[in-house]
PDB file of C-alpha atoms in Angstrom:
ATOM      1  CA  MET A  16       6.598  -1.893  -7.555  1.00  0.00           C
ATOM      2  CA  ASP A  17       5.522   1.416  -9.043  1.00  0.00           C
ATOM      3  CA  GLN A  18       6.542   3.759  -6.240  1.00  0.00           C
ATOM      4  CA  TYR A  19      10.242   3.864  -5.318  1.00  0.00           C
ATOM      5  CA  ARG A  20      10.108   7.153  -3.405  1.00  0.00           C
ATOM      6  CA  ARG A  21       7.677   8.333  -0.754  1.00  0.00           C
ATOM      7  CA  HIS A  22       7.368  10.993   1.907  1.00  0.00           C
ATOM      8  CA  ARG A  23       5.858  11.032   5.373  1.00  0.00           C
ATOM      9  CA  PRO A  24       5.316  13.800   7.937  1.00  0.00           C
ATOM     10  CA  LEU A  25       8.392  14.036  10.125  1.00  0.00           C
ATOM     11  CA  HIS A  26       6.379  13.900  13.358  1.00  0.00           C
ATOM     12  CA  GLY A  27       3.666  11.487  12.186  1.00  0.00           C
ATOM     13  CA  GLY A  28       0.055  12.103  11.300  1.00  0.00           C
ATOM     14  CA  ALA A  29      -1.806  12.308   8.024  1.00  0.00           C
ATOM     15  CA  GLY A  30       0.284  13.306   5.020  1.00  0.00           C
ATOM     16  CA  HIS A  31      -2.167  15.902   3.701  1.00  0.00           C
ATOM     17  CA  LEU A  32      -2.414  17.844   6.973  1.00  0.00           C
ATOM     18  CA  ARG A  33      -0.061  20.690   7.889  1.00  0.00           C
ATOM     19  CA  PRO A  34       1.572  21.081   4.436  1.00  0.00           C
ATOM     20  CA  GLU A  35       4.059  23.604   5.848  1.00  0.00           C
ATOM     21  CA  LYS A  36       5.646  21.057   8.225  1.00  0.00           C
ATOM     22  CA  PRO A  37       8.844  19.098   7.370  1.00  0.00           C
ATOM     23  CA  ARG A  38       8.712  15.660   5.753  1.00  0.00           C
ATOM     24  CA  THR A  39      10.985  12.652   5.859  1.00  0.00           C
ATOM     25  CA  LEU A  40      11.857  11.269   2.420  1.00  0.00           C
ATOM     26  CA  GLU A  41      12.162   7.522   1.977  1.00  0.00           C
ATOM     27  CA  GLN A  42      13.487   5.504  -0.948  1.00  0.00           C
ATOM     28  CA  TRP A  43      12.999   1.820  -1.770  1.00  0.00           C
ATOM     29  CA  ASN A  44      16.275  -0.131  -1.659  1.00  0.00           C
ATOM     30  CA  GLY A  45      14.905  -3.383  -3.068  1.00  0.00           C
ATOM     31  CA  PHE A  46      13.909  -4.725   0.320  1.00  0.00           C
ATOM     32  CA  ALA A  47      12.443  -1.892   2.396  1.00  0.00           C
ATOM     33  CA  TYR A  48      11.949   1.869   2.465  1.00  0.00           C
ATOM     34  CA  VAL A  49      14.976   3.577   4.019  1.00  0.00           C
ATOM     35  CA  PRO A  50      15.415   7.227   5.025  1.00  0.00           C
ATOM     36  CA  ALA A  51      16.963   9.279   2.234  1.00  0.00           C
ATOM     37  CA  ALA A  52      16.617  12.927   3.324  1.00  0.00           C
ATOM     38  CA  THR A  53      14.223  15.507   4.697  1.00  0.00           C
ATOM     39  CA  ALA A  54      12.163  18.183   2.966  1.00  0.00           C
ATOM     40  CA  PRO A  55      11.038  21.507   4.435  1.00  0.00           C
ATOM     41  CA  ASP A  56       7.401  21.137   3.349  1.00  0.00           C
ATOM     42  CA  LEU A  57       4.849  19.079   1.402  1.00  0.00           C
ATOM     43  CA  ALA A  58       5.540  20.804  -1.934  1.00  0.00           C
ATOM     44  CA  ALA A  59       9.261  20.009  -1.816  1.00  0.00           C
ATOM     45  CA  ALA A  60       8.589  16.435  -0.695  1.00  0.00           C
ATOM     46  CA  THR A  61       6.086  15.873  -3.501  1.00  0.00           C
ATOM     47  CA  ALA A  62       8.501  17.249  -6.095  1.00  0.00           C
ATOM     48  CA  TRP A  63      11.229  14.908  -4.816  1.00  0.00           C
ATOM     49  CA  ALA A  64       8.897  11.900  -4.830  1.00  0.00           C
ATOM     50  CA  HIS A  65       7.926  12.594  -8.454  1.00  0.00           C
ATOM     51  CA  GLY A  66      11.544  13.056  -9.504  1.00  0.00           C
ATOM     52  CA  LEU A  67      11.322  16.780 -10.240  1.00  0.00           C
ATOM     53  CA  ASP A  68      14.298  19.006  -9.572  1.00  0.00           C
ATOM     54  CA  SER A  69      14.011  22.571  -8.324  1.00  0.00           C
ATOM     55  CA  HIS A  70      14.004  24.009 -11.862  1.00  0.00           C
ATOM     56  CA  GLU A  71      11.066  21.980 -13.141  1.00  0.00           C
ATOM     57  CA  SER A  72       7.475  23.062 -12.737  1.00  0.00           C
ATOM     58  CA  THR A  73       4.374  20.973 -12.225  1.00  0.00           C
ATOM     59  CA  ALA A  74       2.211  23.650 -13.882  1.00  0.00           C
ATOM     60  CA  GLN A  75       1.127  23.016 -17.433  1.00  0.00           C
ATOM     61  CA  GLU A  76       1.602  25.936 -19.758  1.00  0.00           C
TER      62      GLU A  76
END
């Protein structure tokens, strides 16, 4: 499996809609995805899913 972390909108719906809404973060435990935390918005959830901490940037310089 290539993806061990994922995020979903907290109240359902398409993941790309309403980027300002909270997300539930899920992590693979070897058998199923289990809840791990929540994120305040899509940007924070994406950073978590890609393993970036708050000090790293996705922008290329």
